[in-house]
């Protein structure tokens, strides 16, 4: 009834489906919380992944009504959240009022999801299951007398138990772009999140994988213009004298003078095949997703087969791998993409490979060979060189 309030686009309000990301802030007793409202439909999976990749906690909302209940969809999004590094999950069973506050229905859902997320690798101590009615307010701010059988936290209390993320500010700058806007007469404003490091005004920055460089002219948070932003902050910053075609959503920005990001030549990944219909070998070509970037890639070497339960090597240079297997593989991108080693930059070191509407393969990047080339000069420098040679 009230979900349209969060829908900004006309098409979203007309169809009652989210298609793009919406950000909303509120104060809880302990935190300043930013809600990233992400679409749940498979048609908008890229936008959904962009939203999840920015979060510290994922709230997965399912309907208590049997005709609307889609456990496999919630399981799929739990897989996404785990791969993208979300350590805390809140499972919300909404519309509990439509089934007369049925405890058994809630327990059945909770048990099914607990089993799945434990297999994926989640610590169940970091996953809460809450029955709510968004319409009536049950168990959102206060425990509801209509669910005397539920003894857990409210949704608000559950959010307050999530510890703030500790983002390393001492590491080189990595800023993940989630939106780009051209501002007439000013320049290009890029929006996103600082994953590591610090950004300051007047800093020279490099955009990867293009290699274009520019200077940070202005930094803004939700309300103010600031001179410095650090890891964990969601900000926008202004640059100019860059062709808009050289900046794109999913690009990574770094300090030009401190280990700037580079496009990958090839990389080695520890993968787990959850659900793929065929055996996979060298030459397998696919669409790889990393953070909110996507690029076609190809397997060029199967290095080791791994026991998924123990992590031990059980075979060298296997010819094929299949569903249920874990392996270390070497892959090469067919289009430019910026990735990093998982142990150094977790948000840029997790990958997943979809198959249709399901997520077939997940993995973490163990090593990267970067393309070693000089970064592109800025647009203004290229113009000066062109006219000075005439």
mmCIF file with all atom_site columns, N, CA and C in Angstrom, residues 201-202 215-220 226 236-239:
data_model
loop_
_atom_site.group_PDB
_atom_site.id
_atom_site.type_symbol
_atom_site.label_atom_id
_atom_site.label_alt_id
_atom_site.label_comp_id
_atom_site.label_asym_id
_atom_site.label_entity_id
_atom_site.label_seq_id
_atom_site.pdbx_PDB_ins_code
_atom_site.Cartn_x
_atom_site.Cartn_y
_atom_site.Cartn_z
_atom_site.occupancy
_atom_site.B_iso_or_equiv
_atom_site.pdbx_formal_charge
_atom_site.auth_seq_id
_atom_site.auth_comp_id
_atom_site.auth_asym_id
_atom_site.auth_atom_id
_atom_site.pdbx_PDB_model_num
ATOM 1  N N  . UNK A 1 201 ? 40.136 16.834 -2.201  1.00 0.00 ? 201 UNK A N  1
ATOM 2  C CA . UNK A 1 201 ? 40.066 17.783 -3.310  1.00 0.00 ? 201 UNK A CA 1
ATOM 3  C C  . UNK A 1 201 ? 41.484 18.084 -3.792  1.00 0.00 ? 201 UNK A C  1
ATOM 4  N N  . UNK A 1 202 ? 41.618 18.374 -5.078  1.00 0.00 ? 202 UNK A N  1
ATOM 5  C CA . UNK A 1 202 ? 42.893 18.630 -5.765  1.00 0.00 ? 202 UNK A CA 1
ATOM 6  C C  . UNK A 1 202 ? 43.733 17.371 -5.954  1.00 0.00 ? 202 UNK A C  1
ATOM 7  N N  . UNK A 1 215 ? 41.602 15.689 -12.154 1.00 0.00 ? 215 UNK A N  1
ATOM 8  C CA . UNK A 1 215 ? 41.781 16.227 -10.807 1.00 0.00 ? 215 UNK A CA 1
ATOM 9  C C  . UNK A 1 215 ? 40.421 16.350 -10.131 1.00 0.00 ? 215 UNK A C  1
ATOM 10 N N  . UNK A 1 216 ? 40.372 16.006 -8.841  1.00 0.00 ? 216 UNK A N  1
ATOM 11 C CA . UNK A 1 216 ? 39.140 16.128 -8.063  1.00 0.00 ? 216 UNK A CA 1
ATOM 12 C C  . UNK A 1 216 ? 38.916 17.603 -7.738  1.00 0.00 ? 216 UNK A C  1
ATOM 13 N N  . UNK A 1 217 ? 37.833 18.165 -8.243  1.00 0.00 ? 217 UNK A N  1
ATOM 14 C CA . UNK A 1 217 ? 37.547 19.584 -8.035  1.00 0.00 ? 217 UNK A CA 1
ATOM 15 C C  . UNK A 1 217 ? 36.648 19.830 -6.837  1.00 0.00 ? 217 UNK A C  1
ATOM 16 N N  . UNK A 1 218 ? 35.755 18.890 -6.546  1.00 0.00 ? 218 UNK A N  1
ATOM 17 C CA . UNK A 1 218 ? 34.803 19.073 -5.454  1.00 0.00 ? 218 UNK A CA 1
ATOM 18 C C  . UNK A 1 218 ? 34.330 17.705 -4.986  1.00 0.00 ? 218 UNK A C  1
ATOM 19 N N  . UNK A 1 219 ? 34.082 17.582 -3.679  1.00 0.00 ? 219 UNK A N  1
ATOM 20 C CA . UNK A 1 219 ? 33.544 16.353 -3.092  1.00 0.00 ? 219 UNK A CA 1
ATOM 21 C C  . UNK A 1 219 ? 32.296 16.715 -2.305  1.00 0.00 ? 219 UNK A C  1
ATOM 22 N N  . UNK A 1 220 ? 31.240 15.935 -2.464  1.00 0.00 ? 220 UNK A N  1
ATOM 23 C CA . UNK A 1 220 ? 29.990 16.184 -1.737  1.00 0.00 ? 220 UNK A CA 1
ATOM 24 C C  . UNK A 1 220 ? 29.511 14.888 -1.097  1.00 0.00 ? 220 UNK A C  1
ATOM 25 N N  . UNK A 1 226 ? 32.536 18.845 1.017   1.00 0.00 ? 226 UNK A N  1
ATOM 26 C CA . UNK A 1 226 ? 33.613 18.517 1.949   1.00 0.00 ? 226 UNK A CA 1
ATOM 27 C C  . UNK A 1 226 ? 34.943 18.512 1.202   1.00 0.00 ? 226 UNK A C  1
ATOM 28 N N  . UNK A 1 236 ? 29.865 11.908 -3.879  1.00 0.00 ? 236 UNK A N  1
ATOM 29 C CA . UNK A 1 236 ? 30.004 12.225 -5.294  1.00 0.00 ? 236 UNK A CA 1
ATOM 30 C C  . UNK A 1 236 ? 31.167 13.201 -5.418  1.00 0.00 ? 236 UNK A C  1
ATOM 31 N N  . UNK A 1 237 ? 31.870 13.142 -6.543  1.00 0.00 ? 237 UNK A N  1
ATOM 32 C CA . UNK A 1 237 ? 32.960 14.098 -6.742  1.00 0.00 ? 237 UNK A CA 1
ATOM 33 C C  . UNK A 1 237 ? 32.950 14.595 -8.186  1.00 0.00 ? 237 UNK A C  1
ATOM 34 N N  . UNK A 1 238 ? 33.455 15.817 -8.351  1.00 0.00 ? 238 UNK A N  1
ATOM 35 C CA . UNK A 1 238 ? 33.388 16.512 -9.633  1.00 0.00 ? 238 UNK A CA 1
ATOM 36 C C  . UNK A 1 238 ? 34.748 16.519 -10.313 1.00 0.00 ? 238 UNK A C  1
ATOM 37 N N  . UNK A 1 239 ? 34.750 16.193 -11.609 1.00 0.00 ? 239 UNK A N  1
ATOM 38 C CA . UNK A 1 239 ? 35.932 16.347 -12.457 1.00 0.00 ? 239 UNK A CA 1
ATOM 39 C C  . UNK A 1 239 ? 35.484 17.051 -13.735 1.00 0.00 ? 239 UNK A C  1
#
